[in-house]
PDB file of C-alpha atoms and ligand atoms in Angstrom:
ATOM      1  CA  MET A   1      23.743 -19.785   5.572  1.00 97.00           C
ATOM      2  CA  SER A   2      21.178 -21.744   6.299  1.00 98.00           C
ATOM      3  CA  TYR A   3      17.653 -22.006   5.133  1.00 99.00           C
ATOM      4  CA  ALA A   4      14.489 -22.696   6.115  1.00 99.00           C
ATOM      5  CA  ILE A   5      10.215 -23.259   4.725  1.00 99.00           C
ATOM      6  CA  ILE A   6       7.758 -22.622   7.114  1.00 99.00           C
ATOM      7  CA  GLY A   7       4.965 -24.082   5.646  1.00 98.00           C
ATOM      8  CA  PHE A   8       5.116 -27.123   3.918  1.00 98.00           C
ATOM      9  CA  GLY A   9       1.790 -26.991   1.925  1.00 98.00           C
ATOM     10  CA  LYS A  10       1.455 -26.911  -1.526  1.00 98.00           C
ATOM     11  CA  ILE A  11       3.935 -24.329  -2.339  1.00 98.00           C
ATOM     12  CA  GLY A  12       6.265 -25.263   0.452  1.00 98.00           C
ATOM     13  CA  GLN A  13       6.583 -28.349  -1.023  1.00 98.00           C
ATOM     14  CA  ALA A  14       7.446 -26.966  -4.752  1.00 99.00           C
ATOM     15  CA  LEU A  15      10.377 -24.466  -3.561  1.00 99.00           C
ATOM     16  CA  ALA A  16      11.112 -28.073  -1.118  1.00 99.00           C
ATOM     17  CA  LYS A  17      11.862 -30.128  -4.339  1.00 99.00           C
ATOM     18  CA  ALA A  18      14.019 -26.892  -5.395  1.00 98.00           C
ATOM     19  CA  PHE A  19      16.116 -27.085  -2.867  1.00 99.00           C
ATOM     20  CA  ALA A  20      16.558 -31.114  -3.653  1.00 98.00           C
ATOM     21  CA  ARG A  21      17.000 -30.791  -7.141  1.00 98.00           C
ATOM     22  CA  ASN A  22      20.151 -28.836  -6.072  1.00 98.00           C
ATOM     23  CA  GLY A  23      21.843 -30.433  -3.339  1.00 98.00           C
ATOM     24  CA  MET A  24      20.826 -27.693  -1.440  1.00 98.00           C
ATOM     25  CA  GLU A  25      19.952 -28.292   2.650  1.00 98.00           C
ATOM     26  CA  VAL A  26      16.390 -26.808   3.864  1.00 99.00           C
ATOM     27  CA  SER A  27      14.511 -27.052   7.117  1.00 99.00           C
ATOM     28  CA  VAL A  28      11.090 -27.014   6.903  1.00 99.00           C
ATOM     29  CA  ALA A  29       8.028 -26.467   9.539  1.00 98.00           C
ATOM     30  CA  THR A  30       4.312 -26.048   9.972  1.00 98.00           C
ATOM     31  CA  THR A  31       2.280 -26.115  12.494  1.00 98.00           C
ATOM     32  CA  ARG A  32       2.037 -29.879  13.341  1.00 98.00           C
ATOM     33  CA  ASP A  33       5.096 -32.088  14.569  1.00 98.00           C
ATOM     34  CA  PRO A  34       7.935 -32.515  12.317  1.00 98.00           C
ATOM     35  CA  GLU A  35       7.227 -35.971  12.635  1.00 98.00           C
ATOM     36  CA  SER A  36       4.153 -35.615  11.063  1.00 98.00           C
ATOM     37  CA  PHE A  37       5.522 -34.626   7.661  1.00 98.00           C
ATOM     38  CA  ALA A  38       8.848 -36.625   7.823  1.00 98.00           C
ATOM     39  CA  SER A  39       7.877 -38.873   5.165  1.00 98.00           C
ATOM     40  CA  ALA A  40       6.409 -35.972   2.726  1.00 98.00           C
ATOM     41  CA  ALA A  41       9.573 -34.160   3.304  1.00 98.00           C
ATOM     42  CA  ALA A  42      11.743 -37.983   3.083  1.00 98.00           C
ATOM     43  CA  ALA A  43       9.844 -38.399  -0.360  1.00 98.00           C
ATOM     44  CA  ILE A  44      11.283 -34.956  -1.623  1.00 98.00           C
ATOM     45  CA  GLY A  45      14.740 -35.970  -0.450  1.00 98.00           C
ATOM     46  CA  PRO A  46      17.613 -36.211   2.167  1.00 98.00           C
ATOM     47  CA  GLU A  47      17.821 -32.426   1.788  1.00 98.00           C
ATOM     48  CA  ILE A  48      14.414 -31.632   3.314  1.00 99.00           C
ATOM     49  CA  ILE A  49      15.348 -31.706   7.659  1.00 98.00           C
ATOM     50  CA  PRO A  50      11.548 -31.571   8.667  1.00 98.00           C
ATOM     51  CA  LYS A  51      11.914 -29.505  12.382  1.00 98.00           C
ATOM     52  CA  LYS A  52       9.520 -27.265  15.202  1.00 98.00           C
ATOM     53  CA  LEU A  53       8.888 -23.987  14.211  1.00 98.00           C
ATOM     54  CA  ALA A  54      10.941 -22.395  16.834  1.00 98.00           C
ATOM     55  CA  GLU A  55      14.172 -24.896  15.274  1.00 98.00           C
ATOM     56  CA  ALA A  56      13.372 -23.765  11.713  1.00 98.00           C
ATOM     57  CA  VAL A  57      13.614 -20.075  12.637  1.00 98.00           C
ATOM     58  CA  LYS A  58      16.601 -19.848  13.265  1.00 98.00           C
ATOM     59  CA  ALA A  59      17.900 -20.589  10.042  1.00 98.00           C
ATOM     60  CA  ASP A  60      19.493 -17.038   8.221  1.00 98.00           C
ATOM     61  CA  VAL A  61      17.061 -17.192   5.081  1.00 99.00           C
ATOM     62  CA  ILE A  62      13.118 -18.097   5.941  1.00 98.00           C
ATOM     63  CA  PHE A  63      11.145 -18.623   3.292  1.00 99.00           C
ATOM     64  CA  LEU A  64       7.138 -18.061   4.352  1.00 99.00           C
ATOM     65  CA  ALA A  65       4.822 -19.821   2.578  1.00 99.00           C
ATOM     66  CA  VAL A  66       1.786 -19.633   5.048  1.00 98.00           C
ATOM     67  CA  ARG A  67      -1.264 -18.847   3.839  1.00 98.00           C
ATOM     68  CA  PHE A  68      -1.220 -14.680   4.244  1.00 98.00           C
ATOM     69  CA  GLU A  69      -3.992 -14.784   7.314  1.00 97.00           C
ATOM     70  CA  SER A  70      -1.311 -16.550   9.126  1.00 98.00           C
ATOM     71  CA  HIS A  71       2.028 -14.482   8.735  1.00 98.00           C
ATOM     72  CA  PRO A  72       1.302 -12.952  12.388  1.00 98.00           C
ATOM     73  CA  ASP A  73       1.221 -16.176  13.953  1.00 98.00           C
ATOM     74  CA  VAL A  74       4.261 -17.577  12.426  1.00 98.00           C
ATOM     75  CA  ALA A  75       6.013 -13.559  13.672  1.00 98.00           C
ATOM     76  CA  LYS A  76       5.828 -14.521  17.317  1.00 98.00           C
ATOM     77  CA  ALA A  77       7.830 -17.025  17.306  1.00 98.00           C
ATOM     78  CA  LEU A  78      11.048 -14.592  17.170  1.00 98.00           C
ATOM     79  CA  PRO A  79      10.891 -11.184  19.309  1.00 96.00           C
ATOM     80  CA  THR A  80      12.788 -10.115  16.980  1.00 97.00           C
ATOM     81  CA  TRP A  81      14.274 -11.134  13.379  1.00 98.00           C
ATOM     82  CA  GLN A  82      17.123  -8.887  13.416  1.00 98.00           C
ATOM     83  CA  GLY A  83      19.759 -10.169  10.728  1.00 97.00           C
ATOM     84  CA  LYS A  84      17.142 -12.539   8.822  1.00 98.00           C
ATOM     85  CA  THR A  85      15.888 -12.520   5.546  1.00 98.00           C
ATOM     86  CA  ILE A  86      12.528 -13.199   4.860  1.00 98.00           C
ATOM     87  CA  VAL A  87      11.058 -14.171   1.563  1.00 99.00           C
ATOM     88  CA  ASP A  88       7.555 -13.740   1.411  1.00 98.00           C
ATOM     89  CA  VAL A  89       5.756 -15.518  -0.700  1.00 98.00           C
ATOM     90  CA  THR A  90       2.229 -15.390   0.139  1.00 98.00           C
ATOM     91  CA  ASN A  91      -0.850 -13.704  -2.038  1.00 98.00           C
ATOM     92  CA  ALA A  92      -2.625 -11.842   0.040  1.00 98.00           C
ATOM     93  CA  TYR A  93      -5.340 -12.708  -2.633  1.00 98.00           C
ATOM     94  CA  GLY A  94      -8.928 -12.032  -1.864  1.00 97.00           C
ATOM     95  CA  VAL A  95      -7.688  -9.854   1.596  1.00 97.00           C
ATOM     96  CA  PRO A  96      -9.779  -6.483   1.494  1.00 96.00           C
ATOM     97  CA  PRO A  97      -7.138  -3.612   0.704  1.00 95.00           C
ATOM     98  CA  GLU A  98      -8.758  -1.835   3.753  1.00 96.00           C
ATOM     99  CA  GLU A  99      -7.527  -4.524   6.462  1.00 96.00           C
ATOM    100  CA  LEU A 100      -4.107  -3.898   4.997  1.00 97.00           C
ATOM    101  CA  GLY A 101      -4.527  -0.146   5.194  1.00 95.00           C
ATOM    102  CA  GLY A 102      -3.766   0.280   1.827  1.00 92.00           C
ATOM    103  CA  GLN A 103      -0.564  -1.074   1.656  1.00 96.00           C
ATOM    104  CA  PRO A 104       0.778  -4.015  -0.466  1.00 96.00           C
ATOM    105  CA  SER A 105       0.673  -6.893   1.141  1.00 97.00           C
ATOM    106  CA  SER A 106       4.410  -7.278   1.650  1.00 97.00           C
ATOM    107  CA  ARG A 107       4.931  -4.167   3.720  1.00 97.00           C
ATOM    108  CA  VAL A 108       2.372  -5.560   5.905  1.00 98.00           C
ATOM    109  CA  VAL A 109       4.583  -8.741   6.461  1.00 98.00           C
ATOM    110  CA  ALA A 110       7.569  -6.507   6.857  1.00 98.00           C
ATOM    111  CA  HIS A 111       6.268  -5.231   9.733  1.00 97.00           C
ATOM    112  CA  ALA A 112       5.099  -7.999  11.435  1.00 98.00           C
ATOM    113  CA  PHE A 113       8.408  -9.298  11.166  1.00 98.00           C
ATOM    114  CA  THR A 114      10.595  -6.766  13.030  1.00 96.00           C
ATOM    115  CA  GLY A 115      13.816  -5.970  11.799  1.00 97.00           C
ATOM    116  CA  ALA A 116      14.379  -8.391   9.281  1.00 98.00           C
ATOM    117  CA  ARG A 117      14.642  -7.707   5.483  1.00 98.00           C
ATOM    118  CA  LEU A 118      12.232  -8.815   3.133  1.00 98.00           C
ATOM    119  CA  VAL A 119      12.068  -9.760  -0.172  1.00 98.00           C
ATOM    120  CA  LYS A 120       8.778 -10.308  -2.159  1.00 98.00           C
ATOM    121  CA  GLY A 121       9.403 -13.443  -4.592  1.00 98.00           C
ATOM    122  CA  PHE A 122       8.666 -17.043  -5.561  1.00 98.00           C
ATOM    123  CA  ASN A 123       4.660 -15.998  -5.261  1.00 98.00           C
ATOM    124  CA  HIS A 124       3.512 -15.492  -9.095  1.00 98.00           C
ATOM    125  CA  LEU A 125       3.641 -18.924 -10.421  1.00 98.00           C
ATOM    126  CA  GLY A 126       0.963 -21.773  -9.402  1.00 98.00           C
ATOM    127  CA  ALA A 127       3.002 -24.157  -7.327  1.00 98.00           C
ATOM    128  CA  ALA A 128       2.319 -27.137 -10.216  1.00 98.00           C
ATOM    129  CA  VAL A 129       4.173 -24.895 -12.114  1.00 98.00           C
ATOM    130  CA  LEU A 130       7.140 -23.544  -9.433  1.00 98.00           C
ATOM    131  CA  GLU A 131       7.495 -27.106  -8.537  1.00 98.00           C
ATOM    132  CA  GLN A 132       8.910 -28.176 -12.229  1.00 98.00           C
ATOM    133  CA  ASP A 133      12.561 -28.082 -12.846  1.00 98.00           C
ATOM    134  CA  PRO A 134      13.721 -24.462 -13.944  1.00 98.00           C
ATOM    135  CA  ALA A 135      15.864 -25.338 -16.711  1.00 98.00           C
ATOM    136  CA  VAL A 136      13.072 -25.185 -19.868  1.00 97.00           C
ATOM    137  CA  HIS A 137      14.130 -25.504 -23.823  1.00 93.00           C
ATOM    138  CA  GLY A 138      17.594 -24.346 -23.284  1.00 95.00           C
ATOM    139  CA  GLY A 139      16.499 -21.339 -20.578  1.00 98.00           C
ATOM    140  CA  ARG A 140      15.582 -20.746 -17.042  1.00 98.00           C
ATOM    141  CA  ARG A 141      12.188 -20.204 -15.851  1.00 98.00           C
ATOM    142  CA  VAL A 142      12.383 -16.203 -14.575  1.00 98.00           C
ATOM    143  CA  VAL A 143      11.384 -15.689 -10.602  1.00 98.00           C
ATOM    144  CA  PHE A 144      10.002 -12.419  -9.548  1.00 98.00           C
ATOM    145  CA  LEU A 145      12.370 -10.345  -6.434  1.00 98.00           C
ATOM    146  CA  ALA A 146      11.277  -6.790  -4.859  1.00 98.00           C
ATOM    147  CA  SER A 147      12.808  -5.432  -2.139  1.00 98.00           C
ATOM    148  CA  ASP A 148      13.549  -1.999  -0.648  1.00 98.00           C
ATOM    149  CA  ASP A 149      16.793  -3.644   0.345  1.00 98.00           C
ATOM    150  CA  ASP A 150      18.643  -3.766  -2.067  1.00 98.00           C
ATOM    151  CA  GLY A 151      21.280  -6.017  -0.761  1.00 98.00           C
ATOM    152  CA  ALA A 152      18.779  -8.729   0.364  1.00 98.00           C
ATOM    153  CA  ALA A 153      17.375  -8.677  -3.174  1.00 98.00           C
ATOM    154  CA  ALA A 154      20.817  -9.684  -4.264  1.00 98.00           C
ATOM    155  CA  GLU A 155      21.150 -12.297  -1.288  1.00 98.00           C
ATOM    156  CA  ILE A 156      18.045 -13.262  -2.955  1.00 98.00           C
ATOM    157  CA  GLY A 157      19.016 -12.963  -6.121  1.00 98.00           C
ATOM    158  CA  ALA A 158      22.525 -15.384  -5.808  1.00 98.00           C
ATOM    159  CA  LEU A 159      19.963 -18.175  -4.137  1.00 98.00           C
ATOM    160  CA  ALA A 160      17.223 -18.010  -7.136  1.00 98.00           C
ATOM    161  CA  GLU A 161      20.024 -18.458 -10.012  1.00 98.00           C
ATOM    162  CA  ASN A 162      21.568 -21.409  -6.660  1.00 98.00           C
ATOM    163  CA  LEU A 163      18.314 -22.794  -7.439  1.00 98.00           C
ATOM    164  CA  GLY A 164      17.868 -22.874 -11.370  1.00 98.00           C
ATOM    165  CA  PHE A 165      15.247 -20.002 -12.025  1.00 98.00           C
ATOM    166  CA  SER A 166      16.437 -16.636 -13.827  1.00 98.00           C
ATOM    167  CA  PRO A 167      15.581 -13.914 -10.998  1.00 98.00           C
ATOM    168  CA  ILE A 168      14.206 -10.344 -12.287  1.00 98.00           C
ATOM    169  CA  LYS A 169      14.190  -8.010  -9.546  1.00 98.00           C
ATOM    170  CA  LEU A 170      11.077  -5.540  -9.979  1.00 98.00           C
ATOM    171  CA  GLY A 171      12.259  -2.989  -7.395  1.00 98.00           C
ATOM    172  CA  GLY A 172      11.122  -1.660  -4.604  1.00 98.00           C
ATOM    173  CA  LEU A 173       7.406  -3.238  -2.800  1.00 97.00           C
ATOM    174  CA  SER A 174       5.621  -0.576  -3.681  1.00 96.00           C
ATOM    175  CA  GLU A 175       7.433  -0.071  -7.355  1.00 96.00           C
ATOM    176  CA  GLY A 176       7.868  -2.842  -9.223  1.00 96.00           C
ATOM    177  CA  GLY A 177       6.843  -4.950  -6.785  1.00 96.00           C
ATOM    178  CA  LEU A 178       3.123  -3.987  -7.075  1.00 97.00           C
ATOM    179  CA  LEU A 179       3.448  -6.061 -10.224  1.00 98.00           C
ATOM    180  CA  VAL A 180       3.368  -9.100  -7.836  1.00 98.00           C
ATOM    181  CA  GLN A 181       0.888  -8.606  -5.562  1.00 96.00           C
ATOM    182  CA  ALA A 182      -2.707  -9.410  -5.206  1.00 96.00           C
ATOM    183  CA  ARG A 183      -4.693  -6.715  -4.313  1.00 95.00           C
ATOM    184  CA  GLY A 184      -8.418  -7.294  -3.267  1.00 97.00           C
ATOM    185  CA  ASN A 185     -10.081  -9.633  -5.940  1.00 97.00           C
ATOM    186  CA  SER A 186      -7.030  -9.064  -8.316  1.00 97.00           C
ATOM    187  CA  TRP A 187      -3.496 -10.419  -9.322  1.00 97.00           C
ATOM    188  CA  GLY A 188      -0.909  -8.112  -9.889  1.00 97.00           C
ATOM    189  CA  GLN A 189       0.119  -7.609 -14.127  1.00 98.00           C
ATOM    190  CA  LEU A 190       2.681 -10.659 -13.641  1.00 98.00           C
ATOM    191  CA  ILE A 191       1.055 -12.688 -11.410  1.00 98.00           C
ATOM    192  CA  PHE A 192       0.918 -16.327 -13.203  1.00 97.00           C
ATOM    193  CA  LYS A 193       3.006 -15.014 -15.962  1.00 98.00           C
ATOM    194  CA  ASP A 194       4.931 -18.474 -16.521  1.00 98.00           C
ATOM    195  CA  LEU A 195       8.064 -17.036 -18.470  1.00 98.00           C
ATOM    196  CA  VAL A 196      11.331 -18.174 -19.638  1.00 98.00           C
ATOM    197  CA  LYS A 197      14.925 -16.211 -19.935  1.00 98.00           C
ATOM    198  CA  PHE A 198      17.078 -17.303 -22.750  1.00 97.00           C
ATOM    199  CA  ASP A 199      21.233 -15.882 -22.544  1.00 87.00           C
ATOM    200  CA  ARG A 200      22.322 -15.138 -25.646  1.00 76.00           C
TER     201      ARG A 200
HETATM  202  N1  LIG B 301      -0.485 -22.842  -3.737  1.00 68.13           N
HETATM  203  C1  LIG B 301      -0.110 -22.152  -5.231  1.00 68.13           C
HETATM  204  O1  LIG B 301      -0.389 -22.542  -6.289  1.00 68.13           O
HETATM  205  C2  LIG B 301       0.584 -20.817  -4.554  1.00 68.13           C
HETATM  206  C3  LIG B 301       1.337 -19.968  -5.551  1.00 68.13           C
HETATM  207  C4  LIG B 301       1.947 -18.632  -5.038  1.00 68.13           C
HETATM  208  C5  LIG B 301       1.791 -18.337  -3.691  1.00 68.13           C
HETATM  209  N2  LIG B 301       0.867 -18.900  -2.786  1.00 68.13           N
HETATM  210  C6  LIG B 301       1.064 -18.943  -1.545  1.00 68.13           C
HETATM  211  O2  LIG B 301       1.745 -19.309  -0.640  1.00 68.13           O
HETATM  212  C7  LIG B 301       1.191 -19.898   0.523  1.00 68.13           C
HETATM  213  C8  LIG B 301       0.761 -21.236   0.904  1.00 68.13           C
HETATM  214  O3  LIG B 301       0.166 -21.327  -0.018  1.00 68.13           O
HETATM  215  P1  LIG B 301      -0.613 -23.543  -0.112  1.00 68.13           P
HETATM  216  O4  LIG B 301      -1.190 -23.011  -1.308  1.00 68.13           O
HETATM  217  O5  LIG B 301       0.997 -23.863  -0.188  1.00 68.13           O
HETATM  218  O6  LIG B 301      -0.924 -23.431   1.072  1.00 68.13           O
HETATM  219  P2  LIG B 301      -1.740 -24.700   1.728  1.00 68.13           P
HETATM  220  O7  LIG B 301      -1.136 -26.006   1.402  1.00 68.13           O
HETATM  221  O8  LIG B 301      -2.553 -24.621   2.854  1.00 68.13           O
HETATM  222  O9  LIG B 301       0.073 -25.146   3.019  1.00 68.13           O
HETATM  223  C9  LIG B 301      -0.139 -24.003   3.686  1.00 68.13           C
HETATM  224  C10 LIG B 301       0.680 -24.350   5.017  1.00 68.13           C
HETATM  225  O10 LIG B 301       1.100 -23.436   5.658  1.00 68.13           O
HETATM  226  C11 LIG B 301       1.823 -24.369   7.378  1.00 68.13           C
HETATM  227  N3  LIG B 301       0.994 -23.544   8.073  1.00 68.13           N
HETATM  228  C12 LIG B 301      -1.028 -23.267   8.462  1.00 68.13           C
HETATM  229  N4  LIG B 301      -0.016 -22.106   9.586  1.00 68.13           N
HETATM  230  C13 LIG B 301       1.241 -21.742   9.864  1.00 68.13           C
HETATM  231  C14 LIG B 301       1.912 -21.416  11.410  1.00 68.13           C
HETATM  232  N5  LIG B 301       1.527 -20.506  12.061  1.00 68.13           N
HETATM  233  N6  LIG B 301       3.191 -21.647  11.256  1.00 68.13           N
HETATM  234  C15 LIG B 301       3.906 -22.458  10.320  1.00 68.13           C
HETATM  235  N7  LIG B 301       2.843 -23.225   9.502  1.00 68.13           N
HETATM  236  C16 LIG B 301       1.844 -23.149   9.885  1.00 68.13           C
HETATM  237  C17 LIG B 301       0.095 -25.568   7.086  1.00 68.13           C
HETATM  238  O11 LIG B 301       0.468 -26.774   7.776  1.00 68.13           O
HETATM  239  P3  LIG B 301      -0.587 -26.762   9.471  1.00 68.13           P
HETATM  240  O12 LIG B 301      -1.883 -25.960   9.148  1.00 68.13           O
HETATM  241  O13 LIG B 301      -0.161 -28.664   8.878  1.00 68.13           O
HETATM  242  O14 LIG B 301       0.578 -26.334  10.149  1.00 68.13           O
HETATM  243  C18 LIG B 301       0.894 -25.487   5.724  1.00 68.13           C
HETATM  244  O15 LIG B 301       1.947 -26.639   6.026  1.00 68.13           O
HETATM  245  C19 LIG B 301      -0.058 -18.589   0.512  1.00 68.13           C
HETATM  246  O16 LIG B 301       0.050 -17.189   1.067  1.00 68.13           O
HETATM  247  C20 LIG B 301      -0.526 -18.762  -0.696  1.00 68.13           C
HETATM  248  O17 LIG B 301      -1.098 -17.477  -1.168  1.00 68.13           O
HETATM  249  C21 LIG B 301       0.511 -20.731  -3.143  1.00 68.13           C
END
C-alpha cells in the first residue's frame, strides 16, 4: 500500500509527522516544484518524499489536504480515480451551502474524484493538535472517519491505528459524517473536540 498527502501546508505537515513518527513512507505534493519544499520535508523525516503532483497521485491512498476550493484542481490530475482511496481532510467552512447544492462537502469532493472510494476523516482537529503524538495519558487520540463505503472506512481505520490514533467510525457521509462537516458558517458538533480513548 502506498500513501500520498496532497497539500503540504499546516494540516499536510501535521499528517506527515504522524507518518514519520511511525516510520511509514509517504509522498507529499503541492502545485510547486518538489525541490521548493524538500527542506521542510527533510526536517520532518526521511520518510517524507517530495514529489510532483502527477507522481504523488500514483499512490493507493491519497490524503486531500488542500483548501476545499482547490479540490477540483487536484481532481484534474487523473482522468479516473478508480482503485484509489481519497481521505478528505478538507473543511468547507464559510462555503455557502447553496454552492454545494445543499450536499455535505465530502459528497461534492467524492463526485469530483470520479471512481474513488472516499473517507472523510482526520479533519476535526486543528493542525497544532493533530501533529502531536496521539499517545496521550495511556490512551490514544481519536480521529473520526465517515464513508459510504464500509471497506474503505475499514482500510483507513487500520491506517489510523498504524499511525497511533484511535479511529471512531461515524457511518455514512450524510449520516454520522455530518457531525464532522462544516456547513456554511457553522462547524459540525464533533469538530475541535479533542477526545482520547482508553482501552480497558
Ligand atoms: N489548518 C488546520 O488546522 C486544519 C484543520 C483541519 C482541516 N483543515 C483543512 O485542511 C485543508 C488544508 O488546510 P491548511 O491549513 O493545511 O492550508 P494551507 O496551510 O494553506 O496549505 C494548503 C496546501 O495546499 C497546497 N495546494 C493548494 N492548491 C493545490 C493544488 N491545486 N494542488 C496541490 N496542492 C495544492 C498548498 O501549496 P501551494 O499553494 O504552494 O501549491 C499548501 O501546501 C483545508 O481544507 C482546511 O480546511 C485544516
